[in-house]
Coordinates of C-alpha atoms and ligand atoms in Angstrom, one line a residue:
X29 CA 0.0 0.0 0.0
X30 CA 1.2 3.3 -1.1
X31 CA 0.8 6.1 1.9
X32 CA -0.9 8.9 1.1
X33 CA -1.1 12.6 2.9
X34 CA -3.9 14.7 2.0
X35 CA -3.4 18.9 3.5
X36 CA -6.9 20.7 3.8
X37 CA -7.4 24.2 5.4
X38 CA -11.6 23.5 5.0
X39 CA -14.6 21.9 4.3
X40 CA -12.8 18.5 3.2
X41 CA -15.7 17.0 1.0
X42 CA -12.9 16.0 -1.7
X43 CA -11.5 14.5 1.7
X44 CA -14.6 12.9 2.3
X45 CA -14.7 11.7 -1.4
X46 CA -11.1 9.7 -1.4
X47 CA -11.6 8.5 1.6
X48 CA -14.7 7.0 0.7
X49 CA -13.6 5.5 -2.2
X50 CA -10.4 4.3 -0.2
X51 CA -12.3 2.2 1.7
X52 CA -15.3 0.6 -1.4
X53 CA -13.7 -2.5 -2.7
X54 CA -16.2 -1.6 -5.9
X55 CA -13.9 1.0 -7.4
X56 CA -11.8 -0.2 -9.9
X57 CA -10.4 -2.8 -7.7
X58 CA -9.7 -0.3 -4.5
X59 CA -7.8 2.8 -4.4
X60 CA -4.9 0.9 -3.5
X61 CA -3.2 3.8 -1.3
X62 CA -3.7 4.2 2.6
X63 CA -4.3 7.7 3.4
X64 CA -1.4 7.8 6.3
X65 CA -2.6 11.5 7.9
X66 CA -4.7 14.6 7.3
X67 CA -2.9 17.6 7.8
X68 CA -4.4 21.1 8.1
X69 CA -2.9 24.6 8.3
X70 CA -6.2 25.5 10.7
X71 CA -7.5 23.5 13.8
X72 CA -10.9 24.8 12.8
X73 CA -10.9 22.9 9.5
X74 CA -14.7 20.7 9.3
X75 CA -12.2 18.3 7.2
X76 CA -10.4 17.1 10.3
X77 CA -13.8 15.9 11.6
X78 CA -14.3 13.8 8.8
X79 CA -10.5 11.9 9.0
X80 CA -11.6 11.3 13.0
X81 CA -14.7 9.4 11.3
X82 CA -12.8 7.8 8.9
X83 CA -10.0 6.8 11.8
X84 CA -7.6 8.5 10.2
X85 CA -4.8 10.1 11.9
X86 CA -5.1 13.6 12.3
X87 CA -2.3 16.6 12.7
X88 CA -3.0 20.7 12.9
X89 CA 0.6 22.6 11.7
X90 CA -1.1 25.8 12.6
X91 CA -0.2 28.3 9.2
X92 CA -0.8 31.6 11.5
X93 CA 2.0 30.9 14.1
X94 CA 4.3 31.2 11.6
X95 CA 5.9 34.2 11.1
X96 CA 7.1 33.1 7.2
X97 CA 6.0 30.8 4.7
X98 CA 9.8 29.9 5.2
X99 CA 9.2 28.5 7.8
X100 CA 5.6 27.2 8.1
X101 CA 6.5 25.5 5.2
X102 CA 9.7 23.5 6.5
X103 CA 7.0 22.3 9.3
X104 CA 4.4 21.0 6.9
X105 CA 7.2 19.5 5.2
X106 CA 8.8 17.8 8.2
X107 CA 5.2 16.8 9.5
X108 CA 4.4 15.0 5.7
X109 CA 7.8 13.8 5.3
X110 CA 7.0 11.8 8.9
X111 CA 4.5 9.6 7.1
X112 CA 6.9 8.5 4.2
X113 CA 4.5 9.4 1.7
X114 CA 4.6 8.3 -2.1
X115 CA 1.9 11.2 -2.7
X116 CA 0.9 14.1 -1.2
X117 CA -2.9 15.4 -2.1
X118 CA -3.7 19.4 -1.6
X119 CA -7.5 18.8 -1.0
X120 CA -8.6 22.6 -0.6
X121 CA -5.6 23.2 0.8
X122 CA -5.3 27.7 1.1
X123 CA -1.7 28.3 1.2
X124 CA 0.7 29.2 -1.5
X125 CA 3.7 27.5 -1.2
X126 CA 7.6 28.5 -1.2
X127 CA 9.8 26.6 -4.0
X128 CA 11.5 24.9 -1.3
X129 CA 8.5 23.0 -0.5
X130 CA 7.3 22.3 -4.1
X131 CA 10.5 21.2 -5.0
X132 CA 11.0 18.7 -1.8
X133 CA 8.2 17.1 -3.1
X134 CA 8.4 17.3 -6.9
X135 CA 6.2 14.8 -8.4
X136 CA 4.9 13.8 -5.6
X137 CA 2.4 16.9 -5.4
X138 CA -1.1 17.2 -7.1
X139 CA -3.6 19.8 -6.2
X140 CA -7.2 19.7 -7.5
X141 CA -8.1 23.3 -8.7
X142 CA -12.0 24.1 -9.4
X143 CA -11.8 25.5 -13.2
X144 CA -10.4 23.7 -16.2
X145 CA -6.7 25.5 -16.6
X146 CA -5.3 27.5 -17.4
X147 CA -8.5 29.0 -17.3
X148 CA -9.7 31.1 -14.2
X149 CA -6.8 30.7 -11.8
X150 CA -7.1 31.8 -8.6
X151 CA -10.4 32.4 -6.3
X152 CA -14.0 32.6 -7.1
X153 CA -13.4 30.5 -10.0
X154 CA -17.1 29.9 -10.5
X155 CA -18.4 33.5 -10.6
X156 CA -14.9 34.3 -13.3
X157 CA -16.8 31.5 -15.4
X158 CA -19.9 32.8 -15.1
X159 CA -18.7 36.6 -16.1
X160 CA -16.5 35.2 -19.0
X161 CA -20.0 33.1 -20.2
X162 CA -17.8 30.0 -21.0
X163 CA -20.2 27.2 -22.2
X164 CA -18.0 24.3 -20.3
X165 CA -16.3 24.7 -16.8
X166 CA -14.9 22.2 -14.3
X167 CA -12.1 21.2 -12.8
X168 CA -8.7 20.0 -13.1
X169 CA -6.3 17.9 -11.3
X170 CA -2.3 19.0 -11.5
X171 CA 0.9 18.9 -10.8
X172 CA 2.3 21.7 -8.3
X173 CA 4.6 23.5 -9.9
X174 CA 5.8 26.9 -8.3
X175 CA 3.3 28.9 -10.2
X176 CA 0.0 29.1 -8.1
X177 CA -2.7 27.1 -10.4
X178 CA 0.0 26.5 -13.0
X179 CA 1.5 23.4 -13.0
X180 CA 1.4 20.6 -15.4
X181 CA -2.3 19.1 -15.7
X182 CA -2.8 15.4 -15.1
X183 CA -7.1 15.0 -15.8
X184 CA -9.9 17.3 -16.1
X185 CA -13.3 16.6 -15.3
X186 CA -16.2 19.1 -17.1
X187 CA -19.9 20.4 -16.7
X188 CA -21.7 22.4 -19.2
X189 CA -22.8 25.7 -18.1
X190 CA -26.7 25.8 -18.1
X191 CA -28.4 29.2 -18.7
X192 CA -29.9 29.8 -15.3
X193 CA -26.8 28.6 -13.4
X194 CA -25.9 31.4 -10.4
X195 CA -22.4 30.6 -8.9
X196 CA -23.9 28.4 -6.0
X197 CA -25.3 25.7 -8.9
X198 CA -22.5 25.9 -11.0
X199 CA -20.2 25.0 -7.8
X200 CA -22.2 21.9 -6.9
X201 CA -22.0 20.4 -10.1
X202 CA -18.7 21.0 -10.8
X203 CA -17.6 20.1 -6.9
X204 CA -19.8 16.6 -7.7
X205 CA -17.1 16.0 -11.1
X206 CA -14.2 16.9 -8.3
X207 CA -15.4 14.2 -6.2
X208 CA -14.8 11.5 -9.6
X209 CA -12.0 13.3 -10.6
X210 CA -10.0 13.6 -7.6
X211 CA -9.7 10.0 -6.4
X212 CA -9.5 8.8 -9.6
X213 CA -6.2 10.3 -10.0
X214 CA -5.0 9.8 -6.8
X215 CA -4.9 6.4 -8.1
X216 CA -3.4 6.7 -11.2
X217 CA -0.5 8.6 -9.5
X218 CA -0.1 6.3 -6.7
X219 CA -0.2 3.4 -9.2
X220 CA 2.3 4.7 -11.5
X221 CA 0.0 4.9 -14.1
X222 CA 0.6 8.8 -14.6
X223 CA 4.1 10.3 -13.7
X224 CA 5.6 13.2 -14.3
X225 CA 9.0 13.2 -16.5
X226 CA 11.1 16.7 -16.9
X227 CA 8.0 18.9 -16.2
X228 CA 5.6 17.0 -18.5
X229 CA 2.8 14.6 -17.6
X230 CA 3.1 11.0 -19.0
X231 CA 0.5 8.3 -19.0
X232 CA 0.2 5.1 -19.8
X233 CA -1.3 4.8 -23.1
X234 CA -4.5 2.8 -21.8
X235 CA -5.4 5.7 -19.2
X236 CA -5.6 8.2 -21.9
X237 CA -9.6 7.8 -21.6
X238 CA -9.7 8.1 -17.9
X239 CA -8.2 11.1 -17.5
X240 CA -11.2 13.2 -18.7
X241 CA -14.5 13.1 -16.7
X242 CA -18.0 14.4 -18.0
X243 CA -20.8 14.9 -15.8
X244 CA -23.1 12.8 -15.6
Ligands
LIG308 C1 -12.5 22.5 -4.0 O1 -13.4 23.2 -4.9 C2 -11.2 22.4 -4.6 O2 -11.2 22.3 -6.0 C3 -10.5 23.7 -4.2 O3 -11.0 23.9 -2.9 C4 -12.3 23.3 -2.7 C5 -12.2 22.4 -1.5 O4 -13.4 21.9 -1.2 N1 -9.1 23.6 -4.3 P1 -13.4 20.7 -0.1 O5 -12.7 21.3 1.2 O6 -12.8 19.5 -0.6 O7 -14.9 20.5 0.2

């Protein structure tokens, strides 16, 4: 089993969605990853509940005790790096993070991102869709790289955008693709079906199909 550290700073339902699936022996066989630890930059995070239900160790590295991202960051690192992980998941996870860090763990680092990229970086991705009147929206699954929201994309998963969508609508559909998306790569990662060689993603040829999901 491969160990797994997912960081969350909130509501954790992308949490609650690999966990979920880490546990169904329906999914494609099992996840086949054990998610070591959930660590969160906030002791307030609802996520850390839903570890607790799942049993899953729990651990706060509280972001606003640091005085730099210097050294926040050499914290977070030294409480993943604890767990031996092969992967390390940022599950709505609110911090940007120094080069040191993304670099300790190149390769090793996916972030899920609610907008298909390199479209609408950044916050209130759903409300930039909505204002741009883009037809298709999502979300994507990618590499950290030390641009915020930049780095190379592993699998998107996409909703069309209905005429009477408000930003609270669009979100839940496209949050419901996260929760397909997100494990599903998790294991592809883990399971060396998807890597990442010299800053580009490689696949093996036969996952090509299930690195795009539509909604249902
Ligand atoms: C998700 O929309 C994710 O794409 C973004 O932050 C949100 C986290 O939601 N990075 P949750 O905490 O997983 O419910």
């Amino acid at each position: 089993m491969k160990n797994v550290v997912v960081l969350i700073s909130g509501r954790g339902s992308n949490l609650r969605a690999l966990l979920a699936t880490a546990r169904a022996d329906d999914w494609e066989g099992t996840l086949g990853v054990r998610i070591a630890a959930v660590i969160s930059n906030r002791g307030d995070a609802p996520g850390l509940h839903i570890a607790r239900e799942f049993g899953v160790p729990t651990q706060i590295v509280p972001s606003n005790e640091f005085t730099g991202r210097d050294s926040f960051d050499a914290a977070l690192a030294r409480a993943i790096d604890a767990h031996r992980p092969h992967l390390v998941v940022l599950a709505g996870f609110m911090r940007v993070l120094t080069r040191a860090f993304v670099e300790h763990f190149a390769g090793r680092l996916i972030n899920i991102h609610p907008s298909l990229l390199p479209a609408f970086p950044g916050l209130a991705t759903h409300r930039q869709a909505l204002a741009a009147g883009v037809r298709v929206h999502g979300a994507t699954v990618h590499f950290v790289s030390i641009d915020v929201d930049a780095g190379p994309i592993i699998a998107q998963g996409v909703v069309s955008v209905r005429a009477d969508d408000d930003e609270a609508s669009l979100a839940a559909r496209v949050l419901e693709v996260e929760h397909q998306l997100l494990p599903r790569c998790v294991a592809l990662v883990a399971g060396g079906d998807v890597w990442l060689e010299r800053d580009q993603v490689r696949a093996r040829g036969d996952v090509a199909a299930r690195l795009v999901v539509l909604e249902p």
